[in-house]
Coordinates of C-alpha atoms in Angstrom, one line a residue:
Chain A
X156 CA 100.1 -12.9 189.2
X157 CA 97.0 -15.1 190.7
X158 CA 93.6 -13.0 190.0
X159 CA 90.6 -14.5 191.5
X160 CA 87.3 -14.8 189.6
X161 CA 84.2 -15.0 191.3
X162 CA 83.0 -18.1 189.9
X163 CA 79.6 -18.8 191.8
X164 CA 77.7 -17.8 188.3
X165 CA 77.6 -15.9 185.3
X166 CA 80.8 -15.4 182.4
X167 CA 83.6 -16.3 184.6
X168 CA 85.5 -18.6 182.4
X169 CA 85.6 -15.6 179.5
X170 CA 87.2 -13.6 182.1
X171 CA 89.3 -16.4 182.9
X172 CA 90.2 -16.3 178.9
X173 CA 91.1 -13.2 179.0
X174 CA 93.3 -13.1 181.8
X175 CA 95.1 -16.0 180.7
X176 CA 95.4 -13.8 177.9
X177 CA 97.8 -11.0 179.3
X178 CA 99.6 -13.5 180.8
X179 CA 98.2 -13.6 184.3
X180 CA 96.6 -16.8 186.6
X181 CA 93.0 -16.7 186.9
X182 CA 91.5 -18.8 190.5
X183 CA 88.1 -19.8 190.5
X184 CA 86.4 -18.2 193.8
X185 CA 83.6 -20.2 195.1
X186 CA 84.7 -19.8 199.2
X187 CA 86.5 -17.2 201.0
X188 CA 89.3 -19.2 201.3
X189 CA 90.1 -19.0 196.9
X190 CA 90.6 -15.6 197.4
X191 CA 94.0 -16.5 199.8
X192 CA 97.1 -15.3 197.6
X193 CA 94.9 -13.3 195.0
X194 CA 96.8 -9.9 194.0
X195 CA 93.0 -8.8 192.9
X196 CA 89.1 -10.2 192.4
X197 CA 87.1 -10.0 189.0
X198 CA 83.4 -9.9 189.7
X199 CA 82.1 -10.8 186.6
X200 CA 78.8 -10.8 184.5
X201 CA 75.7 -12.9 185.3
X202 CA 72.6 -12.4 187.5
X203 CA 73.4 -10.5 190.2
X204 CA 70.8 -11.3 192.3
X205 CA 72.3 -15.2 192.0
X206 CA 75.1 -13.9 192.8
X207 CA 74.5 -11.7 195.9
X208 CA 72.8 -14.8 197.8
X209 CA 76.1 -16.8 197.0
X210 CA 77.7 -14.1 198.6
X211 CA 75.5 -13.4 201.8
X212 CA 75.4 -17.0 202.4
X213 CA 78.8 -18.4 202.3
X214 CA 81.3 -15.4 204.1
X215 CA 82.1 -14.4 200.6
X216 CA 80.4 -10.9 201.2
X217 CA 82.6 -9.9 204.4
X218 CA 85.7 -11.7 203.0
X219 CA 85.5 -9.5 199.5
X220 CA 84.8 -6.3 201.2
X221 CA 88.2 -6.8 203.7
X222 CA 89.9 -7.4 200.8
X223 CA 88.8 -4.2 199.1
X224 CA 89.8 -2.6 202.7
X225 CA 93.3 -4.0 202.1
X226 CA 93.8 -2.0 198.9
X227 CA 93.4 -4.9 196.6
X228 CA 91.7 -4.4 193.6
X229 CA 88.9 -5.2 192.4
X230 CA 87.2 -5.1 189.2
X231 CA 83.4 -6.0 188.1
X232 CA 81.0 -5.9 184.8
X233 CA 77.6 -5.8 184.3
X234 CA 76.3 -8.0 187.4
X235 CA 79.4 -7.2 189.3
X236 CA 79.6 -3.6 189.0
X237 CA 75.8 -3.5 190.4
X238 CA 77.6 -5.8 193.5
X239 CA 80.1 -3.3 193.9
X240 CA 77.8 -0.1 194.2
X241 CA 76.6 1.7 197.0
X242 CA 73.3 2.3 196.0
X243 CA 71.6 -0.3 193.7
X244 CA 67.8 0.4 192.3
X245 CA 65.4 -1.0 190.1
X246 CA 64.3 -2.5 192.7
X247 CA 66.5 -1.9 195.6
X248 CA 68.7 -4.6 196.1
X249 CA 71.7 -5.2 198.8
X250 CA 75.5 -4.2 197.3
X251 CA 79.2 -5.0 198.7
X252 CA 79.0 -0.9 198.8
X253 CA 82.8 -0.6 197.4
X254 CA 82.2 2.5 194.8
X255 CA 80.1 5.5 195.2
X256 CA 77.6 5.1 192.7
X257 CA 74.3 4.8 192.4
X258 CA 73.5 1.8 189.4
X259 CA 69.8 0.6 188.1
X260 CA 69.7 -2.4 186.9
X261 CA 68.4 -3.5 183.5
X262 CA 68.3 0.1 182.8
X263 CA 67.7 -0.2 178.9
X264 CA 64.8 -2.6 179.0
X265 CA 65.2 -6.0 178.5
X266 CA 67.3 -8.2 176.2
X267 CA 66.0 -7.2 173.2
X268 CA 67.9 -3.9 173.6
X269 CA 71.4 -5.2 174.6
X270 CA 73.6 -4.0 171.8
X271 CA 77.5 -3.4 171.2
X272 CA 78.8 0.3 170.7
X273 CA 82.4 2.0 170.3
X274 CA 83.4 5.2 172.1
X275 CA 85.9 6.8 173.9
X276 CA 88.2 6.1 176.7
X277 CA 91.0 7.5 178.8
X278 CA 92.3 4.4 178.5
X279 CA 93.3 4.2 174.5
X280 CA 93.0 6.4 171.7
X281 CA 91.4 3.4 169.8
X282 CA 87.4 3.4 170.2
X283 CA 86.4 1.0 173.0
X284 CA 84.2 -1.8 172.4
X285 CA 81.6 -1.9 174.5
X286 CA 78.9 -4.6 174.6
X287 CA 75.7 -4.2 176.8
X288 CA 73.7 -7.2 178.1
X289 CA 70.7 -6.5 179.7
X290 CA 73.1 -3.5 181.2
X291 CA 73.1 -1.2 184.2
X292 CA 72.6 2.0 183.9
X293 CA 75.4 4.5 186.3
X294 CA 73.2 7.2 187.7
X295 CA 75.3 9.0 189.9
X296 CA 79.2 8.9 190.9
X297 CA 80.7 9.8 193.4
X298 CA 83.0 12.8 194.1
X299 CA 85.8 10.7 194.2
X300 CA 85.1 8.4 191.6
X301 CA 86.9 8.9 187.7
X302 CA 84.6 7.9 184.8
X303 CA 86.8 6.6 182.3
X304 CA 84.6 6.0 179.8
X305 CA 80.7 7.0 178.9
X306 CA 77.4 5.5 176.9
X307 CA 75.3 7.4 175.5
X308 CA 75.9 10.2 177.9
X309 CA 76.5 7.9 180.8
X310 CA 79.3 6.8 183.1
X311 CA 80.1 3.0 181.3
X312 CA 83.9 2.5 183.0
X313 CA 84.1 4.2 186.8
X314 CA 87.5 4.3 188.9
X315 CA 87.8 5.2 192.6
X316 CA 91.3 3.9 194.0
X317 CA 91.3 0.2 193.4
X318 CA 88.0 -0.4 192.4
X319 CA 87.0 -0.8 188.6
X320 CA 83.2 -1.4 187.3
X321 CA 82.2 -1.7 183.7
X322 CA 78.2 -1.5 182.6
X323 CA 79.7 -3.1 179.4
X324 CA 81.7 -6.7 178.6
X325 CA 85.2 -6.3 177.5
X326 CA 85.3 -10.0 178.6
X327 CA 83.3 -10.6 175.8
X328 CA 85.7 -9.1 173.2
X329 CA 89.1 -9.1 171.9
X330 CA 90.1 -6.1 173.3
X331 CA 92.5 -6.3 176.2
X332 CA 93.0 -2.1 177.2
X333 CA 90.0 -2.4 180.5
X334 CA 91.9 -5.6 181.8
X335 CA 95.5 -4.7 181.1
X336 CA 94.3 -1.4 183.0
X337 CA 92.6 -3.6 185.9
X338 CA 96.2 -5.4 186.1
X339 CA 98.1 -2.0 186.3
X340 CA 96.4 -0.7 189.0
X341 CA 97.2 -3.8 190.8
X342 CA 101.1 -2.9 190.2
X343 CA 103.3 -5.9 190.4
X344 CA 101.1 -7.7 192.9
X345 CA 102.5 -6.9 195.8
X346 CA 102.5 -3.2 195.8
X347 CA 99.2 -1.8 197.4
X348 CA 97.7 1.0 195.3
X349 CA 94.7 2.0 197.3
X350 CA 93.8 5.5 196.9
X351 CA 96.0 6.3 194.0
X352 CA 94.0 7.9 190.5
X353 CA 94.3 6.4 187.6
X354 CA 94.9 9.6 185.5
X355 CA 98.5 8.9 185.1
X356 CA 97.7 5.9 182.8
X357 CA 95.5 7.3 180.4
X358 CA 97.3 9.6 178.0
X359 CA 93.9 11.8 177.8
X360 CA 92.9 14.9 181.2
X361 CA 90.4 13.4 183.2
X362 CA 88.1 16.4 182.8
X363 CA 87.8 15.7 179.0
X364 CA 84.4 15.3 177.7
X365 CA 83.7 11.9 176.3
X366 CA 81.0 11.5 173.5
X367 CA 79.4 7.9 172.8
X368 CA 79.7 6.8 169.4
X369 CA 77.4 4.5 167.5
X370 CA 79.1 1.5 166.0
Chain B
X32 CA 58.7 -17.9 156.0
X33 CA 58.2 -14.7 157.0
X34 CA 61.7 -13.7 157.8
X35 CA 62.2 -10.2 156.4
X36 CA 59.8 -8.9 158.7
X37 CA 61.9 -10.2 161.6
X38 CA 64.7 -9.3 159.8
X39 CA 63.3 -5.7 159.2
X40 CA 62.7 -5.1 162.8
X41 CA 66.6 -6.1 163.0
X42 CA 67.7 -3.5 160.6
X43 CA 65.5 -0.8 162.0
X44 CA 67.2 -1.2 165.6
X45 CA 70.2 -0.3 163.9
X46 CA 72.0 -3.5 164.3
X47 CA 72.5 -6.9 162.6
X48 CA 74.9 -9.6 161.6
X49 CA 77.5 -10.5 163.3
X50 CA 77.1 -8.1 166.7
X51 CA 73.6 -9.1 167.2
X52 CA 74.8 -13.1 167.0
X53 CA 77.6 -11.8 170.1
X54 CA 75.0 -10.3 172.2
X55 CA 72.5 -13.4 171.7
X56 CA 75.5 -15.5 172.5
X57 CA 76.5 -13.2 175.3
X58 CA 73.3 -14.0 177.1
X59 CA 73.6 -17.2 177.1
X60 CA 77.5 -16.8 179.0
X61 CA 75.8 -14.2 181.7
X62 CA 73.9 -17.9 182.9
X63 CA 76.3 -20.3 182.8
X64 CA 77.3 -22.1 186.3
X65 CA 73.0 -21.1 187.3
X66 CA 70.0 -23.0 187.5
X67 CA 67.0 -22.1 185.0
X68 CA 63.9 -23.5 186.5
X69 CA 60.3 -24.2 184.8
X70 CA 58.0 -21.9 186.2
X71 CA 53.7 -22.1 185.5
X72 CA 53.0 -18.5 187.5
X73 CA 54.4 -15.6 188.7
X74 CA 54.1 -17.4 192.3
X75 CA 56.6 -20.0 191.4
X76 CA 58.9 -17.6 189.3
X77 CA 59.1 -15.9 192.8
X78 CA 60.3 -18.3 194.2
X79 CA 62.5 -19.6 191.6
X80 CA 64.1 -15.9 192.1
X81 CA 64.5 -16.1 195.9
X82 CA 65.9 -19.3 195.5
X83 CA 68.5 -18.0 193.2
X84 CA 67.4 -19.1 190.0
X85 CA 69.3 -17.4 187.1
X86 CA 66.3 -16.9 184.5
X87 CA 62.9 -18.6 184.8
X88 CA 61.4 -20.7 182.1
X89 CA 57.9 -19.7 181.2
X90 CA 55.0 -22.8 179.9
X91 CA 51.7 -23.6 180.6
X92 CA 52.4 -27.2 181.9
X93 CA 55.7 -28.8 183.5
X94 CA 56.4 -31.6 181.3
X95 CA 55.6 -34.3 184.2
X96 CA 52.1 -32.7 183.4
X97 CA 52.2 -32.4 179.6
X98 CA 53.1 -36.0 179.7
X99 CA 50.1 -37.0 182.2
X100 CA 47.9 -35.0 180.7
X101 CA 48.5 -35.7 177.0
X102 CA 47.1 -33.3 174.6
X103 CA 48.8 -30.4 172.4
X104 CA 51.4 -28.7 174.4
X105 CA 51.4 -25.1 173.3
X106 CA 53.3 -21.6 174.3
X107 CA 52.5 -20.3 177.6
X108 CA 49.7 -17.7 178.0
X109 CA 50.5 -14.5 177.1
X110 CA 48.9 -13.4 180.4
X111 CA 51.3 -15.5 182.4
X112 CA 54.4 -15.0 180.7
X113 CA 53.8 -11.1 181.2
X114 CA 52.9 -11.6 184.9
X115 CA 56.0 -13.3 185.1
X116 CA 57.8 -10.8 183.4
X117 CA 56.5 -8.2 185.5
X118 CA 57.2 -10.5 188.6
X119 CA 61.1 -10.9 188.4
X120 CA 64.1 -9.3 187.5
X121 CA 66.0 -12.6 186.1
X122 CA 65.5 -12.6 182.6
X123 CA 62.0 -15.0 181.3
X124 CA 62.6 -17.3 178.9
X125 CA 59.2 -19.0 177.1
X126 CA 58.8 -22.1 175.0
X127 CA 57.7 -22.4 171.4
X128 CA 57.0 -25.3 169.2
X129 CA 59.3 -27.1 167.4
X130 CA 58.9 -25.3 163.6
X131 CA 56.5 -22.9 165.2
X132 CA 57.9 -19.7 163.7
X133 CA 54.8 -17.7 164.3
X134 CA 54.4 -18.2 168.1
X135 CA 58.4 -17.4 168.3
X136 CA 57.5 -13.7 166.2
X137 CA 54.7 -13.4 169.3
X138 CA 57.1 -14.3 171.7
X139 CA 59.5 -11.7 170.1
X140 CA 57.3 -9.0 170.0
X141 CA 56.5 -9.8 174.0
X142 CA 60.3 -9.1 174.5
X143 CA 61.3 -12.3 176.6
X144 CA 64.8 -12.7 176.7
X145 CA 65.2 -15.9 175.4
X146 CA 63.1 -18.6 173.2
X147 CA 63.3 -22.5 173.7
X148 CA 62.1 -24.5 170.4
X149 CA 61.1 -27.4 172.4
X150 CA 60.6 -31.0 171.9
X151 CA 58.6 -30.9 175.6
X152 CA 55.4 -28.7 173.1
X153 CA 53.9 -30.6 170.5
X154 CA 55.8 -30.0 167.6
X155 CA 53.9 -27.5 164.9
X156 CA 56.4 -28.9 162.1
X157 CA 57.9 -32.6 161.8
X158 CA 60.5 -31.5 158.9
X159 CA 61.5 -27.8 159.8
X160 CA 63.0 -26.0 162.7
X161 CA 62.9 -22.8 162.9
X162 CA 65.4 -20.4 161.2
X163 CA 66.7 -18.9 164.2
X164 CA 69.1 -16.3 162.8
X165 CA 66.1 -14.2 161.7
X166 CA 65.7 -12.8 165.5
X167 CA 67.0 -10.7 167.8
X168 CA 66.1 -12.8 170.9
X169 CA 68.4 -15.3 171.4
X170 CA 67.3 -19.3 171.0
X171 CA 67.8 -22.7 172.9
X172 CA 67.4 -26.1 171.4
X173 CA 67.7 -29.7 172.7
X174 CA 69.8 -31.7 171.3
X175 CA 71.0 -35.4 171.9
X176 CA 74.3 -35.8 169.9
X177 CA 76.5 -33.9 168.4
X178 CA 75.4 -33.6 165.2
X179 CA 72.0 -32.4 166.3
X180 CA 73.5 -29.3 168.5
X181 CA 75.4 -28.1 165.4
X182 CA 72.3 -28.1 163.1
X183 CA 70.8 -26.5 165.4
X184 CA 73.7 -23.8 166.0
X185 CA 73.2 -23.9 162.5
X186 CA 69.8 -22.5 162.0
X187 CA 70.8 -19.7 164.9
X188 CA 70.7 -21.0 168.2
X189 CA 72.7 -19.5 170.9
X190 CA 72.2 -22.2 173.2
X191 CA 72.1 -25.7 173.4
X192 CA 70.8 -27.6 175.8
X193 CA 70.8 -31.4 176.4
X194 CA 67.2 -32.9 175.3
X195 CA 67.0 -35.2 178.5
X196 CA 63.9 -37.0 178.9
X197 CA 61.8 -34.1 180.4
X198 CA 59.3 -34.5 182.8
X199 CA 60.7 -38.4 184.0
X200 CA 62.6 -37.4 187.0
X201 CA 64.8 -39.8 185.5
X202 CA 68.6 -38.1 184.6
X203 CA 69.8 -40.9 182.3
X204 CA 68.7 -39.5 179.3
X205 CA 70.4 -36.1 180.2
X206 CA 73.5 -38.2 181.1
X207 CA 73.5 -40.0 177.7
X208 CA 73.2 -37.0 175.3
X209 CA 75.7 -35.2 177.6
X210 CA 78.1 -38.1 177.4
X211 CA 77.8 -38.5 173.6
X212 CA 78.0 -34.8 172.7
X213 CA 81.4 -34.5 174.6
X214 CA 82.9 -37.7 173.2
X215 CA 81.8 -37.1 170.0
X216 CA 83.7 -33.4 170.0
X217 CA 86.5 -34.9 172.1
X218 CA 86.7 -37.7 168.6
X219 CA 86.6 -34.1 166.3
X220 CA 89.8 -32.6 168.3
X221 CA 92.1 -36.0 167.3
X222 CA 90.9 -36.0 163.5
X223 CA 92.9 -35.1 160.5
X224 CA 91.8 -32.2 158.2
X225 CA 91.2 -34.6 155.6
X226 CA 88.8 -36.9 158.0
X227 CA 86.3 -34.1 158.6
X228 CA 84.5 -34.0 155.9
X229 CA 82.8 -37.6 155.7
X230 CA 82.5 -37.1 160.1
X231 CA 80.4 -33.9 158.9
X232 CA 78.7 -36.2 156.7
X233 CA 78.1 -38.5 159.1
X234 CA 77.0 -36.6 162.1
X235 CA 74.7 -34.6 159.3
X236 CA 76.3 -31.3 160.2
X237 CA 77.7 -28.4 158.8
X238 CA 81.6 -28.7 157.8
X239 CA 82.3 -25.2 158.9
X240 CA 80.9 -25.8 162.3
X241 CA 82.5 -29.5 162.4
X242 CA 85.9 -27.6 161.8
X243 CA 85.4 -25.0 164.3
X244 CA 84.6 -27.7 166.7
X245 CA 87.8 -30.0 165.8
X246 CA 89.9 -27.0 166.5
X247 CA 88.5 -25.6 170.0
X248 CA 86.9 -29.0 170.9
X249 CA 83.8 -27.2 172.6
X250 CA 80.3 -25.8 170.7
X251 CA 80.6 -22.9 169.3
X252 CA 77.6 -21.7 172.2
X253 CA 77.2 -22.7 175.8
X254 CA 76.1 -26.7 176.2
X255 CA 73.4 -26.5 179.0
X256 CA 72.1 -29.6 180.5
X257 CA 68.1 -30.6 180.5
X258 CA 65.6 -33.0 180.9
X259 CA 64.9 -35.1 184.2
X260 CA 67.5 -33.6 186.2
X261 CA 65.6 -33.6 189.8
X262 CA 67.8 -33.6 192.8
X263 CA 70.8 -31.9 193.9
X264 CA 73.0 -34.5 193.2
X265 CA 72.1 -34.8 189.8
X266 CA 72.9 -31.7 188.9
X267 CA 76.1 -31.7 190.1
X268 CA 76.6 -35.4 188.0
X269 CA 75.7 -33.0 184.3
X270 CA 77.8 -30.7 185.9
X271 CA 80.4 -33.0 186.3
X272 CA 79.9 -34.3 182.9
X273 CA 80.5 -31.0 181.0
X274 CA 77.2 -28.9 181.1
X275 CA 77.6 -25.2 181.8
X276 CA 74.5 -24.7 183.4
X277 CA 71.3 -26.6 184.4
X278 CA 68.1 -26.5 183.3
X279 CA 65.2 -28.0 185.9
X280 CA 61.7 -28.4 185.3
X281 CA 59.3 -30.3 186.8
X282 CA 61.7 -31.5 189.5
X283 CA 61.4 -28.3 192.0
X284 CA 57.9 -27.6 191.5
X285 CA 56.6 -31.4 191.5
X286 CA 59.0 -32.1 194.8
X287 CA 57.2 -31.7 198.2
X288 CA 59.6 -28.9 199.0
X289 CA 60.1 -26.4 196.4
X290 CA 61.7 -23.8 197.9
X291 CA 64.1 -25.6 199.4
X292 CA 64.8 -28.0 196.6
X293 CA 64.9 -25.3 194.3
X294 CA 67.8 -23.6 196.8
X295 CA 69.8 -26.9 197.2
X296 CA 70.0 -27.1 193.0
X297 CA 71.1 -24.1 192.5
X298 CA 74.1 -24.7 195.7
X299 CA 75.0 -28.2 194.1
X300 CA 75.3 -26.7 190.7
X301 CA 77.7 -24.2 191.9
X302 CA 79.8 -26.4 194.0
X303 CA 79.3 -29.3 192.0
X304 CA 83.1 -30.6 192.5
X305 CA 83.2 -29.7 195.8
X306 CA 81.3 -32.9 197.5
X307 CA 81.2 -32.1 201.5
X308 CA 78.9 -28.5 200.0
X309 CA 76.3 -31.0 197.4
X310 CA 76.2 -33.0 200.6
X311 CA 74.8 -30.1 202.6
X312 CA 72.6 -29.4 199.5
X313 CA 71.4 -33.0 199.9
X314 CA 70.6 -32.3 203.6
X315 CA 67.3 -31.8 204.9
X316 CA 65.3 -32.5 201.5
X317 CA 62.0 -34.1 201.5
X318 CA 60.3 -36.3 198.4
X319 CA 61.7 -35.7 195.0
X320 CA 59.4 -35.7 192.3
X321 CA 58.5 -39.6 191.1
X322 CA 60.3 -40.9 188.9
X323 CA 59.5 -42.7 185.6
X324 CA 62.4 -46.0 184.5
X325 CA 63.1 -45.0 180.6
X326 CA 62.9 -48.6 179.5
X327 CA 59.6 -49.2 180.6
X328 CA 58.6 -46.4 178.6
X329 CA 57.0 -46.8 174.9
X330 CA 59.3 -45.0 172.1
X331 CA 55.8 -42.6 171.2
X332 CA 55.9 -41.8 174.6
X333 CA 60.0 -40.1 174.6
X334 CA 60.1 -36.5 174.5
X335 CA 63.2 -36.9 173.4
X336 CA 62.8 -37.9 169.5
X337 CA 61.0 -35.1 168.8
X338 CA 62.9 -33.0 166.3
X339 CA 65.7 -33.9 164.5

């Protein structure tokens, strides 16, 4: 299964790793044309403000958002969760607008205070890595958005339909369960899963209350 | 020297070893495939931003400066790194000395994100550099072969970047340690296990880290180029050649047309195999910065052989 990366700046080869990994193709996206072919679209870590201007300025912005539309999924960390938000602050910047949530960016302070911490997830009953990198911080979701997994009392791992963001790096780790989940809600790669929950993966109730743990 | 206190502040955050080494390192991935340009004010770092810069490097002089100038080349102003800090959102790297290990604690304590120890300052110490694992912020060094990156990864740094010749507008330099650092790893990968040994010997590096290199055949840490890189074009060439990312520093700000060369960098860097987009890059760009021919320069003059 071909998963496009958006490769205009930040991690994208660790994501590629990872991928490669579980046994799926990652494509380099640089134009709206990589994205031909690709079952979903990894937005990864980086500087989203880089980022965004790559995206504004080469059709990359309307061409990822129509993908979204077609129920393809798509799944971003750090910089690319901020991309995918509706409402971005800290300061107020532009956003693909593809999950309800409102993110600020750099929201612990600067890179002295990026750090790695394990807590729970709907997703395994193994603690989750989680490493922060001059992180976001999830304000608000959405109604119809799942957290999936929480820092220090805030949403780290959000779900609406087919769109996955992450504050945290599980690029940057050994654990596979965030991506293995990405490539499950994006079925066998032909099957469109838009609007479909993801509480029938996780073995925990999505109204469970998740408590951060310090590693 | 004074290490425990760094290390101290370490252990009170609650974190050290290993996990603060990932997150240092992790930095450095978040920039790869970007453009890191030299900035002297929070007016440039602006524009460095707009222009789609992914961190800004703080100092008081570009190097094309430093060098006309002459004189000891020392960290930034506190003043101006904080107004730069203030000013973007990227994160602010500043320069230090080589061996400097106090103006690094200062830097620390200021909170930029990352720290070059840089041969472009006047070194503080000709035998030491700076023990790098004592802090939490994350370090770049220059480095011209291969055996100077991994002392360097050695003592702690996260990053390494080619030494270049900075300030020259001139990219053979870059070209050269670029070149030599991938062939001398790409030598590593077709050695036997009982070879490696007298190669760390030779390349004055540490086994462990010659090993780890003969296995994966990349540094252990992002390999960034620097040092005269000053049109579009060459930065897709260190692009081409095996850097991650780019480092540019007196070549926006020295050009006639910052904002727009800074712009076209950061486009070729991106799409640096893609040649019809570093053409468009290319397009429309006024003077580079001048440009100074290496071998008419005098050894005491090179940037580049300071540190070891």
């Amino acid at each position: 299964m071909k998963i496009g990366i958006l490769a205009v700046q930040g991690d994208f080869a660790a994501h590629a790793d990872m991928l490669r990994r579980l046994g799926a193709e990652p494509v380099e996206v640089r134009t709206a044309a990589d994205l031909s072919g690709c079952a979903g679209l990894i937005l990864p870590g980086g500087e989203s403000t880089t980022q965004l201007q790559f995206l504004q300025e080469e059709g990359l912005y309307e061409a990822i958002k129509k993908f979204a539309a077609e129920g393809r999924g798509v799944f971003g960390t750090c910089a690319g969760a901020i991309l995918l938000a509706t409402k971005v602050l800290h300061p107020a910047q532009d956003s693909l607008g593809l999950l309800d949530m409102t993110v600020f960016r750099n929201g612990y302070g600067r890179q002295v205070a990026s750090d790695i911490f394990f807590g729970d997830s709907k997703l395994s009953d193994e603690p989750l890595e989680m490493v922060f990198i001059r992180a976001p911080i999830i304000e608000r979701v959405g109604d119809g958005a799942e957290t999936l997994a929480q820092y220090a009392g805030k949403p780290a791992l959000v779900q609406d339909g087919n769109i996955l963001a992450a504050t945290f790096h599980p690029e940057l780790t050994t654990d596979t369960t965030v991506h293995e989940h990405f490539l499950k809600m994006l079925g066998d790669g032909t099957e469109r899963n838009a609007g479909k929950r993801s509480t029938a993966i996780g073995d925990k109730s999505s109204n469970e209350v998740l408590e951060p743990k310090a590693s | 020297m004074d290490g425990n206190k760094v290390n101290g502040n370490a252990a009170k955050n609650g974190n050290k070893g290993s996990n603060e080494w990932r997150v240092k390192v992790g930095l450095a991935e978040m920039l790869k495939g970007g453009v890191i340009m030299d900035v002297t004010n929070a007016a440039q770092a602006e524009i460095a931003e707009k222009a789609g810069a992914c961190a800004v490097m703080a100092l008081e002089r570009v190097p094309s400066d430093i060098r006309k100038e002459g004189g000891v080349a020392r960290m930034a102003s506190i003043k101006v790194i904080r107004e730069i800090m203030a000013t973007v959102t990227i994160p602010v790297m500043a320069k230090v000395r080589i061996g400097h290990f106090s103006e690094a604690e200062v830097l620390q304590a200021l909170e930029v994100d990352f720290i070059d120890e840089s041969e472009v300052l006047t070194p503080a110490d000709e035998e030491n550099h700076i023990w790098k694992h004592d802090y939490r912020v994350p370090f770049v060094c220059g480095a011209r072969n291969l055996g100077e990156a991994l002392r360097r990864v050695g003592e702690g740094a996260a990053m390494i970047r080619t030494k270049g010749e900075a300030g020259s507008g001139n990219v053979v330099e870059a070209v050269r340690h670029m070149r030599t650092i991938v062939s001398q790893m790409k030598k590593l990968t077709t050695m036997r296990d009982d070879e490696l040994m007298r190669e760390a010997k030779e390349l004055g590096a540490p086994l462990e880290l010659i090993r780890e290199v003969a296995k994966t055949g990349k540094l252990p840490v992002p390999n960034f180029s620097a040092g005269g890189i000053a049109t579009p074009a060459d930065a897709a060439l260190v692009r081409s050649l095996g850097a991650e990312a780019v480092f540019v520093g007196s070549g926006i700000f020295k050009s006639s047309d910052p904002e727009a060369r800074a712009k076209a960098v950061v486009k070729a860097t991106t799409h640096f195999a893609d040649a019809a987009a570093v053409l468009e890059a290319c397009e429309e760009l006024g003077e580079a910065m001048p440009g100074l021919d290496i071998r008419q320069m005098d050894q005491k003059d090179m940037l580049s052989t300071r540190g070891w």
